[in-house]
Coordinates of C-alpha atoms in Angstrom, one line a residue:
S1 CA 113.7 -156.8 -104.2
C2 CA 115.4 -160.1 -105.1
S3 CA 117.8 -161.7 -102.7
L4 CA 119.8 -164.8 -103.5
R5 CA 121.1 -166.8 -100.6
S6 CA 124.5 -168.4 -101.2
G7 CA 124.7 -172.2 -101.0
G8 CA 121.4 -172.6 -102.8
L9 CA 121.1 -175.4 -105.3
A10 CA 121.9 -174.3 -108.9
G11 CA 118.5 -175.7 -110.0
L12 CA 116.8 -173.3 -107.7
L13 CA 119.3 -170.5 -108.2
Y14 CA 119.2 -170.0 -112.0
P15 CA 115.4 -169.6 -112.4
L16 CA 115.4 -167.2 -109.5
L17 CA 118.4 -165.3 -111.0
G18 CA 116.5 -165.2 -114.3
A19 CA 113.5 -163.8 -112.6
C20 CA 115.6 -161.2 -110.9
L21 CA 117.3 -160.1 -114.1
W22 CA 113.9 -160.1 -115.8
A23 CA 112.5 -157.9 -113.1
A24 CA 115.5 -155.6 -113.3
V25 CA 115.1 -155.3 -117.1
I26 CA 111.3 -154.9 -117.0
G27 CA 111.6 -152.8 -113.9
Y28 CA 108.1 -153.3 -112.5
K29 CA 106.9 -150.1 -110.8
P30 CA 106.4 -150.2 -107.0
V31 CA 102.8 -150.9 -105.8
V32 CA 101.3 -149.1 -102.9
I33 CA 98.3 -150.6 -101.2
V34 CA 95.9 -148.6 -99.1
H35 CA 93.4 -150.6 -96.9
G36 CA 89.8 -149.9 -96.0
L37 CA 87.5 -149.5 -93.0
F38 CA 88.5 -151.7 -90.0
D39 CA 91.3 -153.4 -92.0
S40 CA 95.0 -153.5 -91.3
S41 CA 98.0 -154.0 -93.4
G42 CA 98.1 -157.7 -92.5
D43 CA 94.9 -158.4 -94.4
F44 CA 96.7 -158.0 -97.8
I45 CA 99.3 -160.9 -97.7
L46 CA 97.5 -162.8 -100.4
L47 CA 97.3 -159.8 -102.7
Q48 CA 101.1 -159.2 -102.2
Q49 CA 101.6 -162.9 -103.1
F50 CA 99.6 -162.6 -106.3
I51 CA 101.6 -159.5 -107.3
N52 CA 104.9 -161.1 -106.6
E53 CA 104.0 -164.3 -108.4
S54 CA 102.9 -162.5 -111.6
H55 CA 105.5 -159.7 -111.5
P56 CA 108.5 -161.0 -109.6
G57 CA 110.7 -158.4 -107.9
T58 CA 107.9 -155.9 -107.5
N59 CA 108.3 -153.7 -104.5
V60 CA 104.9 -153.9 -102.7
T61 CA 104.1 -151.6 -99.7
V62 CA 100.9 -152.0 -97.7
I63 CA 100.7 -148.7 -95.8
N64 CA 100.4 -149.4 -92.1
L65 CA 98.4 -146.5 -90.9
F66 CA 94.8 -145.8 -89.6
D67 CA 94.3 -149.5 -88.9
R68 CA 91.2 -151.1 -87.4
S69 CA 89.2 -148.5 -85.4
S70 CA 91.6 -145.7 -86.4
S71 CA 90.1 -146.0 -89.8
L72 CA 87.1 -144.1 -88.5
Q73 CA 89.3 -141.0 -88.3
P74 CA 88.1 -138.1 -90.6
M75 CA 89.0 -138.7 -94.3
W76 CA 91.1 -135.5 -94.7
K77 CA 93.2 -136.5 -91.7
Q78 CA 93.8 -139.9 -93.3
V79 CA 94.6 -138.3 -96.6
E80 CA 97.3 -136.2 -95.0
G81 CA 98.7 -139.2 -93.0
F82 CA 98.8 -141.6 -96.0
K83 CA 100.2 -138.9 -98.2
E84 CA 103.1 -138.3 -95.9
A85 CA 103.9 -142.1 -95.8
I86 CA 103.5 -142.6 -99.5
Y87 CA 105.4 -139.5 -100.8
P88 CA 108.9 -140.9 -100.1
I89 CA 108.0 -144.1 -102.1
M90 CA 106.9 -141.9 -105.0
Q91 CA 110.1 -139.8 -104.8
N92 CA 112.2 -143.0 -105.0
A93 CA 110.3 -144.3 -108.0
E94 CA 111.5 -142.4 -111.1
D95 CA 109.1 -144.3 -113.4
G96 CA 106.1 -143.8 -111.0
V97 CA 104.1 -146.1 -108.8
H98 CA 100.8 -147.9 -108.9
F99 CA 98.0 -147.6 -106.4
I100 CA 95.7 -150.4 -105.3
C101 CA 93.2 -148.8 -102.9
Y102 CA 90.5 -151.0 -101.3
S103 CA 87.0 -149.9 -100.1
Q104 CA 87.3 -146.7 -98.0
G105 CA 90.9 -146.6 -99.1
G106 CA 89.8 -145.9 -102.6
L107 CA 88.4 -142.6 -101.4
V108 CA 91.5 -141.8 -99.4
C109 CA 93.6 -142.3 -102.6
R110 CA 91.3 -140.0 -104.6
G111 CA 92.0 -137.3 -102.0
I112 CA 95.8 -137.9 -102.3
L113 CA 95.6 -137.8 -106.2
S114 CA 93.5 -134.7 -106.2
T115 CA 95.6 -132.7 -103.8
L116 CA 99.1 -133.8 -104.6
S117 CA 100.4 -131.9 -107.6
D118 CA 103.6 -133.8 -108.1
H119 CA 102.3 -137.4 -107.7
N120 CA 103.5 -140.0 -110.1
V121 CA 100.8 -142.6 -109.9
Q122 CA 100.4 -144.6 -113.1
S123 CA 97.5 -147.0 -112.5
F124 CA 95.0 -146.1 -109.8
I125 CA 93.1 -149.3 -109.1
S126 CA 90.0 -148.7 -107.1
L127 CA 89.0 -152.0 -105.5
S128 CA 85.3 -152.1 -104.5
S129 CA 85.4 -148.5 -103.2
P130 CA 82.3 -146.3 -102.6
Q131 CA 83.5 -143.7 -105.1
A132 CA 80.1 -142.1 -105.6
G133 CA 79.2 -142.5 -101.9
Q134 CA 77.5 -145.0 -99.6
Y135 CA 73.8 -145.4 -98.8
G136 CA 72.9 -148.7 -97.3
D137 CA 71.9 -150.6 -94.2
T138 CA 75.0 -152.8 -93.9
D139 CA 76.5 -154.8 -91.1
Y140 CA 79.1 -152.0 -90.7
L141 CA 76.4 -149.5 -90.2
R142 CA 74.4 -151.6 -87.7
Y143 CA 77.6 -152.1 -85.8
L144 CA 78.7 -148.4 -85.8
F145 CA 75.3 -146.7 -85.4
P146 CA 72.9 -149.3 -84.0
Q147 CA 70.2 -146.7 -83.3
F148 CA 70.2 -145.4 -86.9
M149 CA 68.8 -146.7 -90.2
K150 CA 70.1 -145.5 -93.5
S151 CA 67.1 -143.3 -93.9
N152 CA 67.8 -141.3 -90.7
L153 CA 71.6 -141.4 -90.5
F154 CA 71.8 -138.0 -92.3
H155 CA 70.6 -136.5 -89.0
L156 CA 74.0 -137.5 -87.5
C157 CA 76.3 -137.6 -90.5
Y158 CA 75.5 -134.1 -91.8
T159 CA 76.5 -132.4 -88.6
A160 CA 79.9 -131.1 -87.5
V161 CA 80.2 -134.0 -85.1
G162 CA 79.2 -136.6 -87.8
Q163 CA 81.7 -135.2 -90.2
R164 CA 84.5 -136.2 -87.8
I165 CA 83.7 -139.9 -88.6
S166 CA 85.1 -141.3 -91.9
I167 CA 82.0 -143.0 -93.1
C168 CA 79.9 -139.8 -92.7
N169 CA 82.4 -138.0 -95.0
Y170 CA 81.1 -140.1 -97.9
W171 CA 77.6 -140.8 -96.7
N172 CA 75.4 -139.8 -99.6
D173 CA 71.7 -139.7 -98.9
P174 CA 69.9 -139.4 -102.2
H175 CA 66.8 -138.0 -100.5
H176 CA 68.7 -135.1 -98.9
R177 CA 70.9 -134.0 -101.6
D178 CA 71.1 -130.3 -100.6
I179 CA 72.0 -131.1 -97.0
Y180 CA 74.7 -133.5 -98.3
V181 CA 76.1 -131.0 -100.7
N182 CA 76.3 -128.3 -98.0
S183 CA 77.5 -130.6 -95.2
S184 CA 79.8 -133.2 -96.7
D185 CA 83.4 -132.0 -96.0
Y186 CA 84.9 -134.7 -98.1
L187 CA 83.0 -136.4 -100.9
A188 CA 81.0 -133.3 -102.0
L189 CA 84.3 -131.4 -102.3
L190 CA 86.2 -134.1 -104.1
N191 CA 83.2 -134.3 -106.6
S192 CA 83.0 -130.5 -106.7
E193 CA 79.3 -130.9 -105.9
R194 CA 79.9 -128.0 -103.5
R195 CA 81.7 -125.0 -104.9
N196 CA 85.4 -125.8 -104.6
P197 CA 87.9 -123.0 -105.4
N198 CA 90.6 -125.7 -106.0
S199 CA 88.5 -127.8 -108.4
T200 CA 90.5 -127.0 -111.6
E201 CA 93.8 -127.7 -109.8
W202 CA 92.4 -130.9 -108.3
K203 CA 91.2 -132.1 -111.7
N204 CA 94.6 -131.4 -113.3
N205 CA 96.3 -133.4 -110.5
F206 CA 93.9 -136.3 -110.8
L207 CA 94.3 -136.5 -114.5
K208 CA 98.0 -137.1 -114.2
I209 CA 97.2 -140.8 -113.6
K210 CA 97.6 -143.0 -116.7
K211 CA 94.8 -145.5 -115.9
L212 CA 91.7 -145.5 -113.6
V213 CA 90.5 -149.1 -113.0
L214 CA 87.2 -149.4 -111.2
I215 CA 86.5 -152.8 -109.8
G216 CA 83.2 -153.9 -108.3
G217 CA 80.4 -156.4 -108.5
P218 CA 76.7 -157.2 -107.8
D219 CA 77.4 -159.6 -104.9
D220 CA 79.5 -157.2 -102.9
G221 CA 76.9 -156.8 -100.1
V222 CA 78.6 -153.8 -98.5
I223 CA 79.1 -151.0 -101.0
T224 CA 75.5 -149.7 -101.6
P225 CA 74.6 -149.4 -104.4
W226 CA 77.4 -151.7 -105.6
Q227 CA 77.6 -149.5 -108.7
S228 CA 79.1 -146.8 -106.5
S229 CA 82.4 -148.6 -107.0
Q230 CA 82.1 -147.5 -110.6
F231 CA 80.7 -144.1 -110.0
G232 CA 77.0 -145.1 -110.4
F233 CA 74.6 -144.0 -107.8
Y234 CA 71.0 -143.7 -106.7
D235 CA 68.7 -140.9 -107.9
D236 CA 66.0 -139.7 -105.5
N237 CA 63.9 -142.7 -106.3
E238 CA 66.8 -145.0 -105.4
T239 CA 67.1 -146.0 -109.0
V240 CA 70.7 -146.5 -110.0
V241 CA 72.1 -144.1 -112.5
E242 CA 75.2 -145.5 -114.2
I243 CA 78.4 -143.6 -114.5
Q244 CA 77.9 -142.3 -118.1
H245 CA 74.6 -140.6 -117.1
Q246 CA 76.0 -139.1 -113.9
D247 CA 76.2 -135.3 -113.8
L248 CA 79.8 -135.4 -112.5
Y249 CA 80.7 -137.6 -115.6
L250 CA 78.7 -135.5 -118.1
R251 CA 80.2 -132.3 -116.9
D252 CA 83.7 -133.9 -116.6
V253 CA 83.9 -132.3 -113.1
F254 CA 87.2 -134.0 -112.1
G255 CA 88.2 -135.8 -115.3
L256 CA 86.2 -139.0 -115.6
K257 CA 85.0 -138.1 -119.1
T258 CA 88.5 -137.1 -120.1
L259 CA 89.9 -140.4 -118.9
A260 CA 87.2 -142.3 -120.9
A261 CA 88.0 -140.3 -124.0
R262 CA 91.7 -141.1 -123.6
G263 CA 90.8 -144.8 -123.3
D264 CA 92.1 -144.8 -119.7
L265 CA 88.9 -145.5 -117.8
I266 CA 88.6 -149.3 -117.2
I267 CA 85.5 -150.8 -115.6
C268 CA 85.8 -154.4 -114.4
S269 CA 82.8 -156.1 -112.9
V270 CA 83.0 -159.5 -111.3
P271 CA 80.0 -161.4 -109.9
G272 CA 80.1 -163.7 -107.0
V273 CA 82.6 -161.8 -104.8
E274 CA 81.6 -160.6 -101.4
H275 CA 83.1 -157.3 -100.1
V276 CA 85.7 -158.8 -97.7
F277 CA 87.1 -161.1 -100.4
W278 CA 88.0 -158.7 -103.2
H279 CA 91.7 -158.5 -102.2
K280 CA 91.9 -162.3 -101.6
N281 CA 90.4 -163.4 -104.9
E282 CA 93.0 -164.6 -107.4
T283 CA 90.5 -164.4 -110.3
V284 CA 89.8 -160.8 -109.6
F285 CA 93.5 -160.1 -109.5
H286 CA 94.1 -161.8 -112.9
L287 CA 91.0 -160.4 -114.5
C288 CA 91.1 -156.8 -113.3
M289 CA 94.5 -155.9 -111.9
E290 CA 97.5 -157.9 -113.2
K291 CA 97.9 -156.2 -116.6
W292 CA 97.8 -152.6 -115.1
L293 CA 100.7 -153.2 -112.7
V294 CA 103.6 -153.1 -115.2

């Protein structure tokens, strides 16, 4: 939204007016940002700046929900809450909206896109998000579950109590696949790894997006393995199997292969970026996001 204050110097006014007219003509689509674990909306000021510098007049909304420790709430609860907040923005955007969803937020957004039949999301930008799950001894894990290591966290995560904690909803222990498949109330359902009566409908909903942009990198330090941000994951030997060899890709369970065939699956890997800096890094924005936000 462009506002011109009266009394401004003409030299300042005309370029701004030009930018506003340009934005009106181009009509940049609104951008919705969904934060990750322990974040809050205030962490995305730089990203908002990058967007407004490159695409003046873009309406950017960072959804102010499930901040800080509330981000540990169960994933389906977050999906419903974020969906309710985002739906009016979609309804007001006749040409659609773009999603930038960071870290755990990327999995929240997948839940929204899968279950909302009339969404109008154009680009879904998944920014260093554990899309294939998480399995690693990170600082977050040591902070949340000091008595557990990655190898024994399944004892907690794959229980009814554990599934009430967001991180357990996408905890994916490659050594206990069957328990994961039977116990994960969120990721195993999204991936249709467990029988899901809604899987066809969810796939159709998800495929309404125009672009899927998967951003991640080898120096992330939190998403484990880092390739999970691009749907790669460990086999039972903890060897990383890349996206194109993953069963959920090969069987096109929820549309990854279809997106790739359409030319709408974009993988953007950037070295040298630690997890907490993805949304503050201007290079990442220009390399991986800017061109998909029109």
